[in-house]
PDB file of C-alpha atoms in Angstrom:
ATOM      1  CA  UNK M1085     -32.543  -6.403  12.230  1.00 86.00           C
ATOM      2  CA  UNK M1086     -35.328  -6.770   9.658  1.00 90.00           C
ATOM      3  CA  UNK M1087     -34.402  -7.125   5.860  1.00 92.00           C
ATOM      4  CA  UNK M1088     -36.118  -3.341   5.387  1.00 91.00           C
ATOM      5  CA  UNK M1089     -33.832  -1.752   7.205  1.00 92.00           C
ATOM      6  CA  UNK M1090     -30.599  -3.697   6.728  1.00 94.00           C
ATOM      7  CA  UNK M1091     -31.435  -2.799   3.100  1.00 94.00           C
ATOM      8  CA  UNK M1092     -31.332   0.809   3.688  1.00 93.00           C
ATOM      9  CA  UNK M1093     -28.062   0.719   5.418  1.00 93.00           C
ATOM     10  CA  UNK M1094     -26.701  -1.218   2.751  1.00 93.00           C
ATOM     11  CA  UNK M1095     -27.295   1.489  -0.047  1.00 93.00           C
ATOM     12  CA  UNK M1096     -25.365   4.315   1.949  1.00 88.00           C
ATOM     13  CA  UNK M1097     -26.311   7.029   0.545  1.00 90.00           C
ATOM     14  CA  UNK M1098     -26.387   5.186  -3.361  1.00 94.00           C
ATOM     15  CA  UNK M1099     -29.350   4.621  -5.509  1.00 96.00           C
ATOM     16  CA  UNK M1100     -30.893   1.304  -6.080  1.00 96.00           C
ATOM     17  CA  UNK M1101     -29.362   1.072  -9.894  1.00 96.00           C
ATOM     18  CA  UNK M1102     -25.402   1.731  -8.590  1.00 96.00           C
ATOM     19  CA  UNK M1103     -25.478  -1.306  -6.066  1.00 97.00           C
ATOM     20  CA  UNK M1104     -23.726  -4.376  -7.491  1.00 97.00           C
ATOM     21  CA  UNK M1105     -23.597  -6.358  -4.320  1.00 97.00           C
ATOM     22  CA  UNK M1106     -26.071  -6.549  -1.445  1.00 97.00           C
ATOM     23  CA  UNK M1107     -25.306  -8.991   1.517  1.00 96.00           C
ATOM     24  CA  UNK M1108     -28.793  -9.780   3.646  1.00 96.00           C
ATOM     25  CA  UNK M1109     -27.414 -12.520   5.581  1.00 96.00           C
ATOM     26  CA  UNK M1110     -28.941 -13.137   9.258  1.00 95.00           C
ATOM     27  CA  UNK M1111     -31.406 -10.729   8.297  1.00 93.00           C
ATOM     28  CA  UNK M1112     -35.209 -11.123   9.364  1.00 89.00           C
ATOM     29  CA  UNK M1113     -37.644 -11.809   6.723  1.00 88.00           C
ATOM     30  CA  UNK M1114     -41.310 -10.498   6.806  1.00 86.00           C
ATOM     31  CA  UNK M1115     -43.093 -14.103   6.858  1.00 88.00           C
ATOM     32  CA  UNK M1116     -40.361 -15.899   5.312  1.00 89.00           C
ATOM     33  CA  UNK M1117     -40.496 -13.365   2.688  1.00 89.00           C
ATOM     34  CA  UNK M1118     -38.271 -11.159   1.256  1.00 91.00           C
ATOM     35  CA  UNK M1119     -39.116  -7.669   1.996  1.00 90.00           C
ATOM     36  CA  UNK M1120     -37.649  -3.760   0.631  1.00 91.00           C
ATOM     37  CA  UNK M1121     -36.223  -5.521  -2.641  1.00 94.00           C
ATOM     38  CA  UNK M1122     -36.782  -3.982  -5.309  1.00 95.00           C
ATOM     39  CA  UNK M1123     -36.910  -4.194  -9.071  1.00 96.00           C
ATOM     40  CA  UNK M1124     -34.736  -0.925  -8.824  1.00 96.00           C
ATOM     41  CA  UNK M1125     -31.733  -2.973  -8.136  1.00 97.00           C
ATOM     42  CA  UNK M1126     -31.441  -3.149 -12.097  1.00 96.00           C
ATOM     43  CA  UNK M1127     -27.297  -3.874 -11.503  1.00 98.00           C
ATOM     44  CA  UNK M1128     -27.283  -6.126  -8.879  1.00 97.00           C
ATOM     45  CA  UNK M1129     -25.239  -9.349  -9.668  1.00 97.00           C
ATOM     46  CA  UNK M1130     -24.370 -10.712  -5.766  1.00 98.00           C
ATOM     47  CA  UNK M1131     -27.517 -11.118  -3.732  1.00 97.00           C
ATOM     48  CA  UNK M1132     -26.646 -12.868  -0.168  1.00 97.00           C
ATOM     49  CA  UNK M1133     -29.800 -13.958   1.632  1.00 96.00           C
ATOM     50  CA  UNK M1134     -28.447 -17.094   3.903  1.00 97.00           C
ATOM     51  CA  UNK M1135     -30.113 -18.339   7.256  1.00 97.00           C
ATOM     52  CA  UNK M1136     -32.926 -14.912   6.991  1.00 95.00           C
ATOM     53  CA  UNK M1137     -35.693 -17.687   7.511  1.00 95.00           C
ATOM     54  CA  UNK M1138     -36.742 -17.732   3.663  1.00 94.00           C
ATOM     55  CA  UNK M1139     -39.830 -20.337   3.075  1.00 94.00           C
ATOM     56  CA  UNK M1140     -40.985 -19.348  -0.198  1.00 89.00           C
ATOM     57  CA  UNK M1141     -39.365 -16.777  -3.308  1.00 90.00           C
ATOM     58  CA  UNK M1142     -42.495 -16.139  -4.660  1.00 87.00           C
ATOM     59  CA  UNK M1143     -42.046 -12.105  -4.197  1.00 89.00           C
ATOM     60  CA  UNK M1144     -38.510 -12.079  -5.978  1.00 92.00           C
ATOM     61  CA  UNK M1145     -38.858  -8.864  -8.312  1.00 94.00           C
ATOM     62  CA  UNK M1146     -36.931  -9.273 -11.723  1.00 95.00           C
ATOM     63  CA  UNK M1147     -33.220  -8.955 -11.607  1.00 97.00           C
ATOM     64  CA  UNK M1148     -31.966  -9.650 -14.606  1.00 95.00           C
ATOM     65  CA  UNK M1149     -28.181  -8.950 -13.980  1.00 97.00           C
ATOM     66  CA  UNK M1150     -28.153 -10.981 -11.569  1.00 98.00           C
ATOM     67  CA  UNK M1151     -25.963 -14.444 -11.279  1.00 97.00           C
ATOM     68  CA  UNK M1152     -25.227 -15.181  -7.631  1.00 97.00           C
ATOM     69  CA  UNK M1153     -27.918 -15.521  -5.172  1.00 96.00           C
ATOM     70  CA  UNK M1154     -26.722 -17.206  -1.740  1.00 97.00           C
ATOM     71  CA  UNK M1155     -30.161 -18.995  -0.316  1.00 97.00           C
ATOM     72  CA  UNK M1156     -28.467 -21.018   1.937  1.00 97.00           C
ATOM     73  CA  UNK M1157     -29.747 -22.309   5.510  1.00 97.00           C
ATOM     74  CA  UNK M1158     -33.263 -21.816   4.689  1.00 97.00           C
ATOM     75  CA  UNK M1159     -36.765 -23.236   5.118  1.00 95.00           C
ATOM     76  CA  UNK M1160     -37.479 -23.183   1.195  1.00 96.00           C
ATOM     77  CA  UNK M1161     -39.050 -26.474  -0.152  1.00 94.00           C
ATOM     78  CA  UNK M1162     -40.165 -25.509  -3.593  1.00 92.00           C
ATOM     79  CA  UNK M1163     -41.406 -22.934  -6.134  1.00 92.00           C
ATOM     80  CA  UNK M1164     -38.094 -22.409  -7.593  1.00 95.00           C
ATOM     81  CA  UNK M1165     -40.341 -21.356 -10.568  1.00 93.00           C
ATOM     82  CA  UNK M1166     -39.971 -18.295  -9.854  1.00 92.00           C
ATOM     83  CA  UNK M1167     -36.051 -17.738 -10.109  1.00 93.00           C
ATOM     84  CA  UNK M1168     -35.994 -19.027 -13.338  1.00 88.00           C
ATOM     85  CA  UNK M1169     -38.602 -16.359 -14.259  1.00 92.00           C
ATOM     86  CA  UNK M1170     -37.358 -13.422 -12.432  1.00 95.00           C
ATOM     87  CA  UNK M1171     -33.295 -14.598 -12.599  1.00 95.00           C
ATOM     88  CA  UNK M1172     -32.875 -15.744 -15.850  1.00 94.00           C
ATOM     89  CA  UNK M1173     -29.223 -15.044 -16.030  1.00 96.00           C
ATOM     90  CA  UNK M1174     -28.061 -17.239 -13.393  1.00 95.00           C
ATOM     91  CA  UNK M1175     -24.444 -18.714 -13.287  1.00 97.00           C
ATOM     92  CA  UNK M1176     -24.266 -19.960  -9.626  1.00 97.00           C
ATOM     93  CA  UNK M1177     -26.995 -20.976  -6.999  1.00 97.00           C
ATOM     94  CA  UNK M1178     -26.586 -21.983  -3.774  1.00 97.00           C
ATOM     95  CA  UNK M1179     -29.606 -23.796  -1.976  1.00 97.00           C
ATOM     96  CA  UNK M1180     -27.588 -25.876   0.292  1.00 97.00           C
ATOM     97  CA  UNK M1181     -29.344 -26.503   4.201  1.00 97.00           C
ATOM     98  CA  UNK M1182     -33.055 -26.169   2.813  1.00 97.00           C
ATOM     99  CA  UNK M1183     -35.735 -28.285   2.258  1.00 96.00           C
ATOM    100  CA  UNK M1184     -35.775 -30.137  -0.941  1.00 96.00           C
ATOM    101  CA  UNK M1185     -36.527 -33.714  -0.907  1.00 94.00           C
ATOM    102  CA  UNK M1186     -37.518 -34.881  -4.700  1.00 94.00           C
ATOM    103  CA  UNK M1187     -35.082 -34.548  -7.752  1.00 94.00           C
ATOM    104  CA  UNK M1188     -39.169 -32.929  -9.419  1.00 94.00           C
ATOM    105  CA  UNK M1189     -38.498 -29.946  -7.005  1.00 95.00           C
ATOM    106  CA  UNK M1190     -35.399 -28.999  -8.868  1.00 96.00           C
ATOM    107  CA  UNK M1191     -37.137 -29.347 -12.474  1.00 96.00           C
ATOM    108  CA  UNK M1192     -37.979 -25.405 -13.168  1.00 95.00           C
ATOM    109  CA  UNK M1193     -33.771 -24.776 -12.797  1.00 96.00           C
ATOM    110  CA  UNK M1194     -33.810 -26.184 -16.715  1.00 95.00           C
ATOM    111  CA  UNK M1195     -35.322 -22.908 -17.906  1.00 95.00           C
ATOM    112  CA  UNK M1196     -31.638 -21.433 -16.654  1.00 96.00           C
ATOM    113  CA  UNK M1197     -30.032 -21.590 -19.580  1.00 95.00           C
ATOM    114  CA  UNK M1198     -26.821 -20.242 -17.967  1.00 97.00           C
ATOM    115  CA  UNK M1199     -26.680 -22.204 -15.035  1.00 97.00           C
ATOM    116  CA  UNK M1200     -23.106 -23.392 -14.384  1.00 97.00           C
ATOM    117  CA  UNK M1201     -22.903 -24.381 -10.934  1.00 97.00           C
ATOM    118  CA  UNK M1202     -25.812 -25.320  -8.418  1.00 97.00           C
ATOM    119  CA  UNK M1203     -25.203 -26.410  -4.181  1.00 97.00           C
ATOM    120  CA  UNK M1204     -27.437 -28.455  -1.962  1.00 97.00           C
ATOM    121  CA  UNK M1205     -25.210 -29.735   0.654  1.00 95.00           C
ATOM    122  CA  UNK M1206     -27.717 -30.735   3.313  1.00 96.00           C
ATOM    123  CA  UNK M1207     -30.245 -30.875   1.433  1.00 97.00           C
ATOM    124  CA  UNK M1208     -32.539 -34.331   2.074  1.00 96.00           C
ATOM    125  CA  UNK M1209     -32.257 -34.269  -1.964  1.00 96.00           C
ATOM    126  CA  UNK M1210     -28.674 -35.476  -2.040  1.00 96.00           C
ATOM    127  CA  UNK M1211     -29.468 -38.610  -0.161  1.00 96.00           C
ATOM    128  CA  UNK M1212     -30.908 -40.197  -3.098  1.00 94.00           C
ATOM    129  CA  UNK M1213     -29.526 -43.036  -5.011  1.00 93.00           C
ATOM    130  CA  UNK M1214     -28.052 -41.961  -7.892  1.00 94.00           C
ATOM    131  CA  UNK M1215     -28.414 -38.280  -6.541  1.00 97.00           C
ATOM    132  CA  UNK M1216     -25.565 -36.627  -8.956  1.00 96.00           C
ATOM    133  CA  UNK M1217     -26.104 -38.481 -11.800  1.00 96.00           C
ATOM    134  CA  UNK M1218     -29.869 -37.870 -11.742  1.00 96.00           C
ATOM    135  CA  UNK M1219     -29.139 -34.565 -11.311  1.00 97.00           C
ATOM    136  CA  UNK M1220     -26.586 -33.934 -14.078  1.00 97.00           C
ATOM    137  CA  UNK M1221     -29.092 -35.872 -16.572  1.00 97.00           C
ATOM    138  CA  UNK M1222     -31.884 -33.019 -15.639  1.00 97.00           C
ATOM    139  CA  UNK M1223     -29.900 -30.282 -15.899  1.00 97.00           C
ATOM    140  CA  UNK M1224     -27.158 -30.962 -18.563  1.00 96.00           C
ATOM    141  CA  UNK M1225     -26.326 -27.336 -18.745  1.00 97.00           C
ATOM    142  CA  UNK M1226     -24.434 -27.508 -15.172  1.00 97.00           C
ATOM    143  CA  UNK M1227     -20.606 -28.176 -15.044  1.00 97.00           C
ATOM    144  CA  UNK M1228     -20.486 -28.313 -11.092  1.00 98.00           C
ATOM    145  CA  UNK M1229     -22.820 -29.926  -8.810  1.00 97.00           C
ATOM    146  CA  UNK M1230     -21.933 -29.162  -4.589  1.00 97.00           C
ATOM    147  CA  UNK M1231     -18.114 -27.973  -6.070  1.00 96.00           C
ATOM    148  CA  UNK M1232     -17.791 -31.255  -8.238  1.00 97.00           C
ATOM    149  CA  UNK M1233     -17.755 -31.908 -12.070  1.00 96.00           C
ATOM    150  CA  UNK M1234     -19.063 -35.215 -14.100  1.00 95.00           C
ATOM    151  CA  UNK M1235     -15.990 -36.443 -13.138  1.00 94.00           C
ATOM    152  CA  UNK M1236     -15.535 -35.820  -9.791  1.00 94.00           C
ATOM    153  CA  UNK M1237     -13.154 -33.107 -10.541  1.00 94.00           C
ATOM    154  CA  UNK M1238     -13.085 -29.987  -7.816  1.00 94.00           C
ATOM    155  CA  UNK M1239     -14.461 -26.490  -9.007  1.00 92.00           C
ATOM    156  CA  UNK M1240     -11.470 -24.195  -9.296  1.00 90.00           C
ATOM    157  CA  UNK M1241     -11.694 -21.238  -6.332  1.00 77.00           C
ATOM    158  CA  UNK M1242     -11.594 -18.641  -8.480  1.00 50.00           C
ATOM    159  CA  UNK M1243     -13.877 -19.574 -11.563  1.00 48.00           C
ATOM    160  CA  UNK M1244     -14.607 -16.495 -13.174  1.00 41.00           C
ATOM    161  CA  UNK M1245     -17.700 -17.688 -15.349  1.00 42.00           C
ATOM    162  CA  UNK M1246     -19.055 -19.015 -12.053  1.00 41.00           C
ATOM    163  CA  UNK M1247     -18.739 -16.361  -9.918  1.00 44.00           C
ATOM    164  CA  UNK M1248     -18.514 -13.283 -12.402  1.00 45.00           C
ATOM    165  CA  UNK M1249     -19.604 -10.637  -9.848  1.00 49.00           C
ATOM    166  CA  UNK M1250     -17.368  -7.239 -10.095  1.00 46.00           C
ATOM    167  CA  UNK M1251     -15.508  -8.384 -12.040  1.00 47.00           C
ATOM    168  CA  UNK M1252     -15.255  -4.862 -13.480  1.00 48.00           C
ATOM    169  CA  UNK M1253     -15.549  -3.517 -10.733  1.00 47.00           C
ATOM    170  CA  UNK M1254     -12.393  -5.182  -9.346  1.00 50.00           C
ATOM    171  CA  UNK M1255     -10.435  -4.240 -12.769  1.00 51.00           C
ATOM    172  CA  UNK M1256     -11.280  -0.164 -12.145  1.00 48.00           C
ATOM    173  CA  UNK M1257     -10.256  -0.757  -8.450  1.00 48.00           C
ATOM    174  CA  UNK M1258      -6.891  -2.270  -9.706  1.00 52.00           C
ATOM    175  CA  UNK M1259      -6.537   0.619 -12.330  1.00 52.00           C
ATOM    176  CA  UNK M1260      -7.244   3.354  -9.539  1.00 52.00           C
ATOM    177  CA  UNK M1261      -4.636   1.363  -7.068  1.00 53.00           C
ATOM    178  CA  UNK M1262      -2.397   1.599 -10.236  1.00 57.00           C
ATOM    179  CA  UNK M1263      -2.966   5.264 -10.443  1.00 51.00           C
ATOM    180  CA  UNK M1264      -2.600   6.303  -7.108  1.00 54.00           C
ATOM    181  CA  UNK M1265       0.923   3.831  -6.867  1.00 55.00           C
ATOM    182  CA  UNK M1266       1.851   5.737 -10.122  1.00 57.00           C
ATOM    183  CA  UNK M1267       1.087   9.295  -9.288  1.00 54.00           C
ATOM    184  CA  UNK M1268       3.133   8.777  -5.396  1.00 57.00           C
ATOM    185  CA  UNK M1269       5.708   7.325  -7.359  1.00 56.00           C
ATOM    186  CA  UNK M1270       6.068  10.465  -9.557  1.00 54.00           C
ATOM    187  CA  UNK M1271       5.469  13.004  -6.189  1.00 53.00           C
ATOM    188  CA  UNK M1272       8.311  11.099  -4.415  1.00 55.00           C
ATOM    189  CA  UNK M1273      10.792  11.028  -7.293  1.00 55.00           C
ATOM    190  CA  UNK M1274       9.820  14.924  -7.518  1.00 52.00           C
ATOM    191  CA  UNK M1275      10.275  15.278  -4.343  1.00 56.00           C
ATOM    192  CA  UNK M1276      13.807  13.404  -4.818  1.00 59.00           C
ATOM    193  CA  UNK M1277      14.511  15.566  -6.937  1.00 57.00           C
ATOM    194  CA  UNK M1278      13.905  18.777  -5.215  1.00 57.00           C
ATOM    195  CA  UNK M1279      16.327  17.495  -2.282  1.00 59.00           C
ATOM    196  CA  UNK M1280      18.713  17.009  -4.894  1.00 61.00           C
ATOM    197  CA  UNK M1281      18.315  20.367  -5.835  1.00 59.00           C
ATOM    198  CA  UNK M1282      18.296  21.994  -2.543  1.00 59.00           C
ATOM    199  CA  UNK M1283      21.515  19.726  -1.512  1.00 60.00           C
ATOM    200  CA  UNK M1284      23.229  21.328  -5.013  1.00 58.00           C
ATOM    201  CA  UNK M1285      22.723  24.530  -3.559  1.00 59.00           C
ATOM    202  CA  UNK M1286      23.805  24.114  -0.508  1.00 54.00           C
ATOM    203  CA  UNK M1287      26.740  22.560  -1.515  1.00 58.00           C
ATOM    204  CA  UNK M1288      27.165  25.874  -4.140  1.00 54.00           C
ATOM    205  CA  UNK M1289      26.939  28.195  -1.157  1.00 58.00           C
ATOM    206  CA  UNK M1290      29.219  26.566   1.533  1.00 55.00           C
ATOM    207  CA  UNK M1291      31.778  26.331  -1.792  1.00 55.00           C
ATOM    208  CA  UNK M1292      31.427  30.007  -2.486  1.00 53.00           C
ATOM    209  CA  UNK M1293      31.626  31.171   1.262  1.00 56.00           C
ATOM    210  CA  UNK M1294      35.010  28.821   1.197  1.00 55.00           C
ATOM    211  CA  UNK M1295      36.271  30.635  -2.003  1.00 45.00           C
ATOM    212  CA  UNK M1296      35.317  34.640  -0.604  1.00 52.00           C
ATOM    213  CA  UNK M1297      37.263  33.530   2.970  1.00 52.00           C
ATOM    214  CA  UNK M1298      40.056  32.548   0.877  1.00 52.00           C
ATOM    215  CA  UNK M1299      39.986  35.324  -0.662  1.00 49.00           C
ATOM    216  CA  UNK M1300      39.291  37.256   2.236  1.00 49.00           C
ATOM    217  CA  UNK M1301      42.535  35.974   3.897  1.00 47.00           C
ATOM    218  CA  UNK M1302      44.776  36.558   0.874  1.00 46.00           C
ATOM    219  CA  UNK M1303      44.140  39.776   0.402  1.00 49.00           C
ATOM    220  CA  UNK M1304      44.832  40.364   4.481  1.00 47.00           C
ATOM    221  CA  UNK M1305      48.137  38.478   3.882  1.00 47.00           C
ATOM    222  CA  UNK M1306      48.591  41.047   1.186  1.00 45.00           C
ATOM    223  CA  UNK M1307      48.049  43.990   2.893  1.00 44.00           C
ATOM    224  CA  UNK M1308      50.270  42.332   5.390  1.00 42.00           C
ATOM    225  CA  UNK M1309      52.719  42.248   3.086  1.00 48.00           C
ATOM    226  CA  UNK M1310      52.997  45.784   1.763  1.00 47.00           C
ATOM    227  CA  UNK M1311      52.853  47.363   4.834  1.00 53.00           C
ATOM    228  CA  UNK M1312      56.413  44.699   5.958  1.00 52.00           C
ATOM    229  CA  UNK M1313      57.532  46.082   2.826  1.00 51.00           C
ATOM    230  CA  UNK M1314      57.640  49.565   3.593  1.00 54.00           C
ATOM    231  CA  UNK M1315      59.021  48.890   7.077  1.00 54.00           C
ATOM    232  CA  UNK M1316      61.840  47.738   5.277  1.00 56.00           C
ATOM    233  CA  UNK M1317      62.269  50.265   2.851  1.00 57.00           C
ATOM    234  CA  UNK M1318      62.169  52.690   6.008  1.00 57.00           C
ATOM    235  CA  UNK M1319      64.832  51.118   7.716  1.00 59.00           C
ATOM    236  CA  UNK M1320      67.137  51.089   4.395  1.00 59.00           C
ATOM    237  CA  UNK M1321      66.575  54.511   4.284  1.00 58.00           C
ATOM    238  CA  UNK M1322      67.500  55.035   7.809  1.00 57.00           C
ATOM    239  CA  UNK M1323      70.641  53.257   7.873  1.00 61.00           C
ATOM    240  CA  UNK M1324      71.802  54.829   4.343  1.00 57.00           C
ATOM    241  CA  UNK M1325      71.088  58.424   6.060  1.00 56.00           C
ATOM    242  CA  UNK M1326      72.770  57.150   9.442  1.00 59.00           C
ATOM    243  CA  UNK M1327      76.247  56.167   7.287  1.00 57.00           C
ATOM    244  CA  UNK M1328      76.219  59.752   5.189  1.00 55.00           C
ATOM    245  CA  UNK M1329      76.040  61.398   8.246  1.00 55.00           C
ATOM    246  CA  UNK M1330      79.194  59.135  10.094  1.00 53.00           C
ATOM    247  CA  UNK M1331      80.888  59.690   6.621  1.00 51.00           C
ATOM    248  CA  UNK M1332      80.484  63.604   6.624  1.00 55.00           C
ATOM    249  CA  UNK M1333      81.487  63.395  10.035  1.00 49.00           C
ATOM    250  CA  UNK M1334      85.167  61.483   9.743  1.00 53.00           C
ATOM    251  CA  UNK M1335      85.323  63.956   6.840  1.00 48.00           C
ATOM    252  CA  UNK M1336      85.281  66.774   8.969  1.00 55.00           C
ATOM    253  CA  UNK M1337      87.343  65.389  11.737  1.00 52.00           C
ATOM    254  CA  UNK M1338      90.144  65.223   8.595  1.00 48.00           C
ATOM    255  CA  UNK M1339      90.114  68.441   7.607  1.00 51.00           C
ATOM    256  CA  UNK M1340      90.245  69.896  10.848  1.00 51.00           C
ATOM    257  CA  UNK M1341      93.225  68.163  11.664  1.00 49.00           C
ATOM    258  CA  UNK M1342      94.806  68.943   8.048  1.00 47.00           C
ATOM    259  CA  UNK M1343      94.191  72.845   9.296  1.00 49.00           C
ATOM    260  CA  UNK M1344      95.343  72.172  12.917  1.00 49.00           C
ATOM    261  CA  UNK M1345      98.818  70.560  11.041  1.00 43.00           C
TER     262      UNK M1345
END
């Protein structure tokens, strides 16, 4: 794919001034060229152009956000001019695999004031005598040379004035992760709630149908009740009227013998 159109697909849909990161690797370049970058990219702080057959940087346009350019695996040999003009704020460069032979080649990178940390694994460059102190001596602003201090001392992995690419970004990404985590947090203790509720009510319900069957029953039992009660009362009555009429009736049977006497 050329660098043209892997640059279109990149920007999805954004404008040139909302991209912070652009990754060109493997790309092809027009004549070992860059080609379709533009000084639009106003915001652009990663720029990843390794192994897209770069021989010169000549057409660079000014980026002046911009502190991470990955040049690695290249065919450049000079005319690093050019970043210091068009990339002035520069923390970290990475030339390592391209062709730089002579410390003089690597003279215009003193105009990069903010130059922290500079690569050239594999380049011929680094097979000097004296290589890193010769290099450390020209540029005196650098604090790593290929992930080493003055003192032999490894670059940290996360070194945030080294790198220092979205970085804010990365902070709003954590706040909106926060967010989100907060806001399901509140919908599932809501939620909690609401079961609680619901569980409540249920629990209301199945107590009041208890309490109405209860009631239901005693006032069966009741009704029950009375109606034994005036069974009974019948069958005093009965019996009471039953020995009146056995007692009128030996009363008789007296008297009639009294008269038959």
């Amino acid at each position: 794919m050329n660098m043209k159109r892997r640059i279109h697909l990149e920007l999805r849909n954004r404008t040139p001034a909302a991209v912070r990161e652009l990754v060109l690797d493997n790309c092809k370049s027009n004549d070992g060229k860059i080609e379709g970058l533009t000084a639009e990219f106003v915001n652009l702080q990663f720029l990843g152009l390794i192994n897209v057959g770069l021989i010169s940087v000549s057409n660079l346009p000014k980026l002046p956000k911009l502190k991470k350019p990955e040049l690695s695996d290249n065919r450049i040999c000079g005319g690093l001019d050019m970043l210091a003009e068009k990339l002035p704020n520069l923390t970290h460069l990475s030339l390592s695999g391209n062709k730089l032979k002579d410390i003089s080649t690597l003279e215009p990178l003193k105009k990069l004031e903010c130059l922290k940390s500079l690569d050239l694994f594999n380049c011929e460059v680094t097979n000097m005598n004296d290589y890193r102190e010769s290099v450390f001596k020209l540029l005196p602003q650098l604090t790593y040379l290929d992930g080493y201090d003055r003192e032999d001392r490894e670059a940290p992995d996360s070194d945030a004035e080294v790198d220092g690419v979205d970085e804010e970004g990365d902070d709003e990404e954590g706040e909106d992760e926060d967010k989100e985590e907060d806001e399901e947090g509140e919908e599932e203790e809501f939620d909690d709630e609401e079961d609680d509720d619901e569980d409540e009510d249920a629990e209301g319900e199945e107590d009041e149908d208890e309490v109405s069957g209860e009631e239901e029953e005693f006032g069966q039992d009741g009704e029950v009740d009375e109606d034994d009660e005036d069974e009974d009362e019948d069958e005093d009555e009965d019996e009471e009227e039953e020995e009146s009429g056995k007692g009128e009736k030996r009363k008789r049977e007296t008297d009639d013998e009294g008269e038959d006497d």
